[in-house]
Coordinates of C-alpha atoms in Angstrom, one line a residue:
Chain S
M2 CA -14.2 28.5 7.3
A3 CA -13.8 28.4 11.0
V4 CA -10.2 28.6 12.1
N5 CA -9.5 26.7 15.2
K6 CA -6.7 28.6 16.9
N7 CA -6.4 26.0 19.6
N8 CA -5.3 23.3 17.2
V9 CA -1.9 24.0 15.6
K10 CA -1.6 21.6 12.6
I11 CA 1.8 22.7 11.5
H12 CA 4.4 24.3 13.8
V13 CA 7.6 25.6 12.2
S14 CA 10.3 27.2 14.2
H15 CA 13.7 28.6 13.0
L16 CA 13.6 26.4 9.9
K17 CA 16.8 26.4 7.9
K18 CA 17.4 24.8 4.5
N19 CA 20.7 24.8 2.6
F20 CA 21.4 23.3 -0.9
G21 CA 25.1 22.9 -0.6
N22 CA 26.5 26.3 0.2
L23 CA 23.3 28.1 -0.9
E24 CA 21.1 29.1 2.0
V25 CA 17.5 29.0 0.7
L26 CA 15.7 29.2 4.0
K27 CA 17.5 31.2 6.7
D28 CA 15.1 31.4 9.6
V29 CA 11.5 30.7 9.1
S30 CA 8.9 30.3 11.9
A31 CA 5.2 30.0 11.5
D32 CA 2.2 28.2 13.1
I33 CA -0.6 27.0 10.9
H34 CA -4.0 26.3 12.5
E35 CA -6.7 23.9 11.7
G36 CA -9.0 25.3 9.0
E37 CA -6.6 28.1 8.0
V38 CA -5.9 28.9 4.4
V39 CA -2.4 30.3 4.3
V40 CA -1.2 31.8 1.1
I41 CA 2.5 32.3 0.6
L42 CA 3.6 35.1 -1.8
G43 CA 7.0 36.2 -2.8
P44 CA 9.4 36.7 -5.8
S45 CA 11.0 33.6 -7.3
G46 CA 14.0 32.4 -5.4
S47 CA 12.5 33.7 -2.1
G48 CA 12.3 30.1 -0.8
K49 CA 8.5 29.8 -0.7
S50 CA 8.4 26.5 -2.6
T51 CA 11.3 25.1 -0.6
F52 CA 9.4 26.1 2.6
L53 CA 6.3 24.2 1.4
R54 CA 8.4 21.1 0.4
C55 CA 9.9 21.0 3.9
L56 CA 6.4 20.6 5.4
N57 CA 6.2 17.0 4.1
R58 CA 10.0 16.5 4.0
L59 CA 10.3 16.3 0.3
E60 CA 13.3 18.4 1.1
E61 CA 15.6 17.3 3.9
I62 CA 15.5 19.8 6.7
T63 CA 18.9 21.4 7.5
G64 CA 18.0 23.0 10.8
G65 CA 15.1 24.1 13.1
E66 CA 11.9 22.3 13.8
V67 CA 8.9 21.3 11.8
I68 CA 6.0 19.6 13.6
V69 CA 3.1 18.3 11.6
D70 CA 0.0 17.0 13.4
G71 CA 2.3 16.3 16.4
H72 CA 5.0 14.5 14.4
D73 CA 8.4 16.0 14.5
L74 CA 9.7 15.8 10.9
T75 CA 13.3 16.4 12.0
D76 CA 13.3 13.3 14.2
K77 CA 14.8 10.3 12.3
K78 CA 12.4 8.0 14.1
T79 CA 9.3 9.6 12.7
N80 CA 7.7 7.5 10.0
I81 CA 7.5 10.1 7.3
N82 CA 5.3 7.9 5.1
K83 CA 2.6 7.9 7.8
V84 CA 2.8 11.7 8.1
R85 CA 2.5 12.1 4.3
E86 CA -0.6 10.0 4.2
N87 CA -2.3 12.9 6.1
V88 CA -0.7 15.7 4.1
G89 CA -1.8 16.0 0.4
M90 CA 0.4 17.8 -2.1
V91 CA -0.4 19.3 -5.4
F92 CA 2.4 20.2 -7.8
Q93 CA 3.0 22.8 -10.4
H94 CA 3.5 20.2 -13.1
F95 CA 0.6 18.0 -11.9
N96 CA 2.8 14.9 -11.8
L97 CA 0.0 12.5 -12.6
F98 CA 1.3 8.9 -13.0
N99 CA 1.6 8.6 -16.7
N100 CA 1.5 4.8 -16.7
L101 CA -2.0 4.7 -15.0
N102 CA -5.3 6.1 -16.1
V103 CA -7.2 8.6 -13.9
M104 CA -8.8 5.8 -11.9
G105 CA -5.5 4.1 -11.4
N106 CA -3.9 7.4 -10.3
M107 CA -6.7 7.9 -7.7
M108 CA -6.7 4.3 -6.4
L109 CA -3.0 3.5 -6.2
A110 CA -2.1 5.0 -2.8
P111 CA -5.3 4.1 -0.9
T112 CA -5.1 0.5 -2.1
E113 CA -1.3 0.0 -1.8
L114 CA -1.3 1.5 1.7
K115 CA -4.4 -0.6 2.7
K116 CA -6.4 2.5 3.5
A117 CA -9.3 1.0 1.5
T118 CA -10.4 -2.1 -0.4
K119 CA -10.5 -1.9 -4.2
A120 CA -14.2 -1.3 -4.2
E121 CA -14.1 1.4 -1.5
A122 CA -11.2 3.1 -3.3
K123 CA -13.1 3.1 -6.5
E124 CA -16.3 4.4 -5.0
N125 CA -14.4 7.2 -3.2
A126 CA -12.5 8.0 -6.4
L127 CA -15.7 8.4 -8.4
R128 CA -17.2 10.6 -5.7
L129 CA -14.1 12.9 -5.7
L130 CA -14.0 13.0 -9.5
N131 CA -17.6 14.0 -9.5
R132 CA -16.7 16.8 -7.1
V133 CA -14.0 18.2 -9.4
G134 CA -16.3 17.7 -12.4
L135 CA -14.4 14.9 -14.1
A136 CA -16.4 11.8 -13.6
D137 CA -16.5 11.2 -17.3
K138 CA -12.7 11.1 -17.5
A139 CA -12.2 8.1 -15.1
E140 CA -10.8 5.9 -17.8
A141 CA -8.7 8.5 -19.6
Y142 CA -4.9 8.6 -19.4
P143 CA -3.1 11.8 -18.3
A144 CA -1.8 12.5 -21.8
Q145 CA -5.4 12.7 -22.9
L146 CA -6.3 15.5 -20.5
S147 CA -5.9 19.3 -20.6
G148 CA -3.7 21.0 -18.1
G149 CA -6.7 22.2 -16.0
Q150 CA -8.2 18.7 -16.0
K151 CA -4.8 17.2 -15.0
Q152 CA -4.6 19.5 -12.1
R153 CA -8.1 18.8 -10.9
V154 CA -7.4 15.1 -11.0
A155 CA -4.2 15.7 -9.1
I156 CA -6.2 17.5 -6.4
A157 CA -8.7 14.7 -6.3
R158 CA -5.9 12.1 -6.1
A159 CA -4.4 13.9 -3.1
L160 CA -7.9 14.0 -1.5
A161 CA -8.4 10.3 -2.0
M162 CA -6.1 9.7 1.0
N163 CA -8.4 11.8 3.2
P164 CA -5.7 14.2 4.2
D165 CA -6.1 16.8 7.0
I166 CA -3.8 19.2 5.3
M167 CA -3.3 20.2 1.7
L168 CA -0.1 21.8 0.3
F169 CA -0.3 23.5 -3.1
D170 CA 3.0 24.3 -4.9
E171 CA 2.1 26.9 -7.6
P172 CA -0.9 24.9 -8.8
T173 CA -1.8 27.2 -11.6
S174 CA 1.6 28.4 -12.8
A175 CA 1.9 25.9 -15.6
L176 CA -1.7 26.3 -16.8
D177 CA -3.0 28.2 -19.8
P178 CA -4.8 31.3 -18.6
E179 CA -8.3 30.0 -19.5
M180 CA -7.8 27.0 -17.3
V181 CA -6.7 28.8 -14.1
G182 CA -10.3 29.5 -13.1
E183 CA -11.4 25.9 -13.0
V184 CA -8.5 24.9 -10.7
L185 CA -9.0 27.9 -8.4
Q186 CA -12.7 27.0 -8.2
V187 CA -11.9 23.6 -6.8
M188 CA -9.5 25.0 -4.3
K189 CA -12.0 27.6 -3.2
Q190 CA -14.6 24.9 -2.6
L191 CA -12.1 22.9 -0.6
A192 CA -11.2 26.0 1.5
S193 CA -14.9 26.6 2.2
E194 CA -15.3 23.1 3.5
G195 CA -12.7 23.8 6.2
M196 CA -9.6 22.1 4.8
T197 CA -6.3 23.3 6.2
M198 CA -4.4 24.6 3.2
V199 CA -1.0 26.1 2.5
V200 CA -0.8 27.6 -1.0
V201 CA 2.2 28.9 -2.8
T202 CA 0.9 31.0 -5.7
H203 CA 1.1 34.1 -7.7
E204 CA -2.7 34.5 -7.9
I205 CA -3.2 37.6 -5.8
G206 CA -6.9 37.5 -6.5
F207 CA -7.2 34.1 -4.9
A208 CA -5.2 35.2 -1.9
R209 CA -7.4 38.2 -1.4
E210 CA -10.6 36.2 -1.7
V211 CA -9.8 32.9 0.0
A212 CA -6.8 33.3 2.3
S213 CA -7.3 33.6 6.1
R214 CA -3.6 34.7 6.3
V215 CA -1.0 35.8 3.8
I216 CA 2.7 35.3 4.3
F217 CA 5.1 37.3 2.2
M218 CA 8.6 35.7 1.8
E219 CA 11.8 37.1 0.5
G220 CA 15.5 36.0 0.7
G221 CA 14.7 33.0 2.9
Y222 CA 12.8 34.9 5.5
I223 CA 9.2 35.8 6.2
V224 CA 9.1 39.5 5.6
E225 CA 5.5 40.3 6.4
E226 CA 2.3 38.4 7.4
G227 CA -1.3 39.1 8.2
T228 CA -4.8 39.1 6.8
P229 CA -5.1 39.6 3.0
D230 CA -6.3 43.1 3.6
E231 CA -3.2 43.9 5.8
V232 CA -0.6 42.4 3.5
I233 CA -2.0 43.0 0.0
N234 CA -4.0 46.2 0.4
H235 CA -1.9 47.9 3.2
P236 CA 1.6 46.4 3.1
K237 CA 4.1 48.0 5.5
Q238 CA 7.4 46.6 4.5
P239 CA 9.1 48.3 1.5
R240 CA 9.9 44.9 -0.1
T241 CA 6.3 43.8 0.1
I242 CA 5.2 47.1 -1.4
D243 CA 7.8 46.8 -4.2
F244 CA 6.8 43.2 -5.0
L245 CA 3.0 44.0 -5.0
S246 CA 3.5 47.1 -7.2
K247 CA 5.0 44.8 -9.8
V248 CA 2.4 42.1 -9.8
L249 CA -0.8 44.0 -9.2
Chain E
M25 CA 24.4 -27.2 -50.4
I26 CA 21.4 -29.7 -50.5
Q27 CA 23.8 -32.4 -49.5
I28 CA 25.0 -30.4 -46.5
L29 CA 21.4 -29.7 -45.5
T30 CA 20.3 -33.3 -45.7
T31 CA 23.4 -34.7 -44.0
Y32 CA 24.0 -32.0 -41.3
G33 CA 20.7 -30.1 -41.2
G34 CA 19.4 -31.9 -38.1
L35 CA 22.8 -31.4 -36.3
L36 CA 22.8 -27.6 -37.1
L37 CA 19.2 -27.2 -36.0
T38 CA 20.0 -28.9 -32.7
A39 CA 23.0 -26.6 -32.3
M40 CA 20.7 -23.6 -32.9
G41 CA 18.5 -25.0 -30.2
Q42 CA 21.5 -25.1 -27.9
T43 CA 22.4 -21.5 -28.9
L44 CA 18.9 -20.4 -28.0
L45 CA 19.0 -22.3 -24.7
L46 CA 22.2 -20.7 -23.7
A47 CA 21.0 -17.2 -24.7
L48 CA 17.8 -17.7 -22.8
C49 CA 19.6 -18.9 -19.6
G50 CA 22.1 -16.0 -19.9
L51 CA 19.4 -13.4 -20.5
F52 CA 17.2 -14.6 -17.6
F53 CA 20.0 -14.0 -15.1
A54 CA 21.2 -10.9 -17.0
C55 CA 17.8 -9.3 -16.4
I56 CA 18.0 -10.1 -12.7
L57 CA 21.6 -8.8 -12.4
G58 CA 20.7 -5.7 -14.6
L59 CA 17.8 -4.8 -12.4
I60 CA 19.7 -5.2 -9.2
F61 CA 22.7 -3.2 -10.4
G62 CA 20.6 -0.7 -12.2
L63 CA 18.6 0.0 -9.1
L64 CA 21.8 0.1 -7.0
S65 CA 23.0 2.9 -9.3
V66 CA 20.0 5.1 -8.8
V67 CA 19.3 4.8 -5.0
K68 CA 20.5 7.7 -2.8
N69 CA 23.4 5.7 -1.3
R70 CA 27.0 6.3 -2.2
A71 CA 28.1 2.8 -1.4
C72 CA 25.4 1.2 -3.5
N73 CA 26.3 3.5 -6.4
I74 CA 30.0 2.7 -6.2
I75 CA 29.3 -1.1 -6.1
S76 CA 27.2 -0.7 -9.3
I77 CA 29.8 1.4 -11.0
I78 CA 32.6 -1.1 -10.2
F79 CA 30.6 -4.0 -11.5
V80 CA 29.6 -2.3 -14.8
D81 CA 33.1 -0.9 -15.5
A82 CA 34.8 -4.1 -14.6
I83 CA 32.7 -6.2 -16.9
R84 CA 32.7 -3.6 -19.7
G85 CA 36.5 -3.4 -19.5
V86 CA 37.1 -7.1 -20.0
P87 CA 36.6 -8.8 -23.4
M88 CA 33.9 -11.5 -23.2
I89 CA 36.3 -14.2 -24.5
V90 CA 38.6 -13.5 -21.6
L91 CA 35.7 -13.6 -19.2
A92 CA 34.7 -17.0 -20.7
Y93 CA 38.1 -18.5 -20.3
F94 CA 38.4 -17.0 -16.8
I95 CA 35.1 -18.5 -15.6
Y96 CA 35.4 -21.9 -17.4
F97 CA 39.0 -22.6 -16.7
G98 CA 40.2 -20.0 -14.2
I99 CA 37.5 -20.3 -11.5
P100 CA 37.7 -24.2 -11.1
Y101 CA 41.5 -23.9 -11.1
L102 CA 41.3 -21.3 -8.3
L103 CA 38.9 -23.4 -6.3
N104 CA 40.4 -26.8 -6.8
T105 CA 44.2 -26.3 -7.2
I106 CA 44.9 -23.0 -5.4
M107 CA 42.3 -23.2 -2.6
G108 CA 42.2 -26.9 -2.5
F109 CA 38.5 -27.6 -2.5
G110 CA 38.9 -30.3 -5.2
G111 CA 36.2 -31.7 -7.5
V112 CA 34.6 -28.4 -8.4
T113 CA 33.6 -28.5 -12.1
L114 CA 31.5 -26.1 -14.2
S115 CA 29.7 -27.4 -17.3
A116 CA 30.1 -25.4 -20.4
L117 CA 26.4 -24.4 -20.1
Q118 CA 26.9 -23.2 -16.6
A119 CA 30.0 -21.3 -17.4
G120 CA 28.4 -19.9 -20.5
T121 CA 25.3 -18.8 -18.7
I122 CA 27.4 -17.0 -16.0
C123 CA 29.5 -15.4 -18.6
L124 CA 26.5 -14.1 -20.6
A125 CA 24.6 -13.1 -17.5
L126 CA 27.6 -11.0 -16.2
N127 CA 28.3 -9.4 -19.6
C128 CA 24.8 -8.7 -20.6
G129 CA 23.8 -7.8 -17.0
A130 CA 26.3 -5.0 -16.9
Y131 CA 24.9 -3.4 -20.1
M132 CA 21.3 -4.0 -18.9
A133 CA 22.2 -2.2 -15.6
E134 CA 23.2 0.8 -17.7
I135 CA 20.0 0.6 -19.8
I136 CA 17.9 0.4 -16.6
R137 CA 19.7 3.2 -14.9
A138 CA 19.3 5.5 -18.0
G139 CA 15.6 4.4 -18.2
I140 CA 14.9 5.3 -14.6
E141 CA 16.7 8.6 -14.9
S142 CA 14.6 9.5 -17.9
V143 CA 11.5 9.4 -15.8
D144 CA 10.6 12.9 -14.5
K145 CA 11.5 13.1 -10.8
G146 CA 8.1 14.6 -10.1
Q147 CA 6.7 11.1 -10.6
M148 CA 8.6 9.8 -7.6
E149 CA 7.9 12.9 -5.6
A150 CA 4.2 12.7 -6.2
A151 CA 4.1 9.0 -5.2
R152 CA 6.1 9.7 -2.1
S153 CA 3.9 12.7 -1.2
L154 CA 1.0 10.3 -1.0
G155 CA 2.8 8.2 1.6
L156 CA 4.1 5.4 -0.7
P157 CA 7.5 4.1 0.5
Y158 CA 10.4 4.5 -1.9
W159 CA 10.5 1.0 -3.3
R160 CA 6.7 0.8 -3.8
A161 CA 6.8 4.1 -5.6
M162 CA 9.7 2.8 -7.7
F163 CA 8.0 -0.5 -8.6
R164 CA 4.5 0.8 -9.1
V165 CA 5.2 4.2 -10.7
V166 CA 8.7 4.9 -11.9
L167 CA 9.8 1.5 -13.3
P168 CA 6.7 0.8 -15.4
Q169 CA 7.3 4.1 -17.1
A170 CA 11.1 3.5 -17.4
I171 CA 10.5 0.1 -19.0
R172 CA 8.6 1.6 -21.8
T173 CA 11.5 3.8 -22.8
M174 CA 14.0 1.0 -22.2
I175 CA 12.3 -1.6 -24.4
P176 CA 14.1 -0.8 -27.7
S177 CA 17.5 -0.8 -26.0
I178 CA 16.8 -4.0 -24.1
I179 CA 15.8 -5.8 -27.3
N180 CA 18.9 -4.5 -29.0
Q181 CA 20.9 -5.9 -26.1
F182 CA 19.1 -9.3 -26.3
I183 CA 20.1 -9.5 -30.0
I184 CA 23.7 -8.7 -29.2
T185 CA 23.7 -11.3 -26.4
L186 CA 22.2 -13.9 -28.8
K187 CA 25.1 -13.3 -31.2
D188 CA 27.6 -13.2 -28.4
T189 CA 26.8 -16.9 -27.6
S190 CA 29.0 -17.7 -30.6
I191 CA 32.0 -16.5 -28.5
L192 CA 31.3 -19.3 -26.1
S193 CA 32.3 -21.8 -28.8
V194 CA 35.8 -21.3 -27.3
I195 CA 34.8 -23.2 -24.1
G196 CA 33.4 -26.1 -26.1
F197 CA 29.7 -25.5 -25.7
P198 CA 27.9 -27.2 -28.6
E199 CA 26.2 -24.1 -29.9
L200 CA 25.9 -23.2 -33.6
V201 CA 29.4 -21.9 -34.4
N202 CA 31.1 -24.7 -32.5
T203 CA 29.0 -27.3 -34.3
A204 CA 29.5 -25.6 -37.7
K205 CA 33.3 -25.8 -37.2
N206 CA 33.0 -29.5 -36.7
V207 CA 30.8 -29.8 -39.8
V208 CA 33.3 -27.9 -41.9
A209 CA 36.1 -30.1 -40.6
N210 CA 34.2 -33.2 -41.7
S211 CA 32.8 -31.9 -45.0
F212 CA 35.5 -29.3 -46.1
M213 CA 32.6 -27.2 -47.5
S214 CA 33.4 -23.9 -45.8
F215 CA 31.4 -21.6 -48.0
Q216 CA 28.2 -23.6 -47.8
V217 CA 28.3 -24.3 -44.1
W218 CA 29.0 -20.8 -43.0
A219 CA 26.4 -19.4 -45.4
I220 CA 23.8 -21.7 -43.9
V221 CA 24.9 -20.7 -40.4
A222 CA 24.7 -17.0 -41.2
V223 CA 21.2 -17.4 -42.7
M224 CA 20.1 -19.3 -39.6
Y225 CA 21.2 -16.5 -37.3
L226 CA 19.6 -14.0 -39.6
I227 CA 16.2 -15.8 -39.5
V228 CA 16.1 -16.1 -35.7
I229 CA 17.2 -12.5 -35.1
T230 CA 14.7 -11.2 -37.7
I231 CA 11.9 -13.1 -36.0
L232 CA 13.0 -11.7 -32.6
S233 CA 13.1 -8.1 -34.0
V234 CA 9.6 -8.4 -35.4
L235 CA 8.2 -9.8 -32.2
A236 CA 10.0 -6.9 -30.3
K237 CA 8.4 -4.3 -32.6
Q238 CA 5.0 -5.8 -32.0
M239 CA 5.5 -5.8 -28.2
E240 CA 6.7 -2.2 -28.3
R241 CA 3.6 -1.1 -30.2
R242 CA 1.3 -3.0 -27.8
L243 CA 3.0 -1.4 -24.7
N244 CA 2.6 2.1 -26.2
R245 CA -1.0 1.7 -27.3
G246 CA -3.5 4.3 -25.9
R247 CA -0.9 6.0 -23.7
E248 CA 0.5 8.6 -26.0

């Protein structure tokens, strides 16, 4: 879990994002280093998901600067597809491709984008499925999987592109309680292997145990940040204290 | 009735063949037009959206019989007499195909637009987040899912188009209705001839519906 402070993977400065007249992100700046696991906490509507979605430009950026692996996302000349190949994303609602089975889901991007031959992609997919404990589900369709299984496949699918960075957008919020553990387990394992991760979640336990840094957002700003111990156990800002008192 | 069938049966069967030929030609181009204008209506580009809306609304707002006359008589007149090209002719099959393709294409565009919009937008986002470009995500992930929901509507539209070929009797294409009119004129047996024609349409469309149901079931198998 070595954090390499010399290597900034994501640099965000004065990021703004408006939806029409609604200012969702007002002024957000952050640097995320190689090997860091950054957990973003905050009430709903605080802009944390929007912030995450700006990091691979699933949301158009209104203002400020986002630099991912040296690529300026606000520059129109940046090939966003190339950047995204290196940045995996896991969604709240899994978003597995319903028309493809598990194997098809895992192999689509690597083969379409010529990252691997069919045989290589298949081998890699099986290895990743093994890792998330779902090798026996390779031929199943998404509709035949439980929520926890879907999310583990979604993580494996993102990993199939060999990303440097993984973004998690409330990965356990749509799961039945008994399935949360299996997904967090996979994420912990990933963190321990040194993956750079940005995680939006309501799982305070996960933040406390796995995060190298916790960011608390509210109203389109970063209100407080620091180690899990600083932010979760000894918060200084009244709004952080208030939020934590409600969720802990 | 027997007498009609023995005397004119072959003629009517040939005419049914012509009806099917016309429907097939029209549907082929309608699918292409429908896909193009359907996609134009969902891309994030105002100009493309407007082009699609204009096409669909214009075709929907004109009765097909007017469209048929316009294409078969109006267009050659425009080209030859008004613009002075001279010698431009359209066969009834060509004009009929264009007419059906435009008419059915507009409705197909609407079916395809609705089908694409029915697919959860998370599917496109997930595909894009893996680095797939928009059109590859569309063709590999979104459209295959959209098509499954569109199939019943598309088949319904195919059946409507097959029946609409009868309207093209007005430009003299020798399809079933046009031929039947001539048979009636020769034989004076209106009831028998039109009953036979109705049954012929009924048989063909029933076969088509059954095939469609089977195809729908096959597409859905194992993916519920």
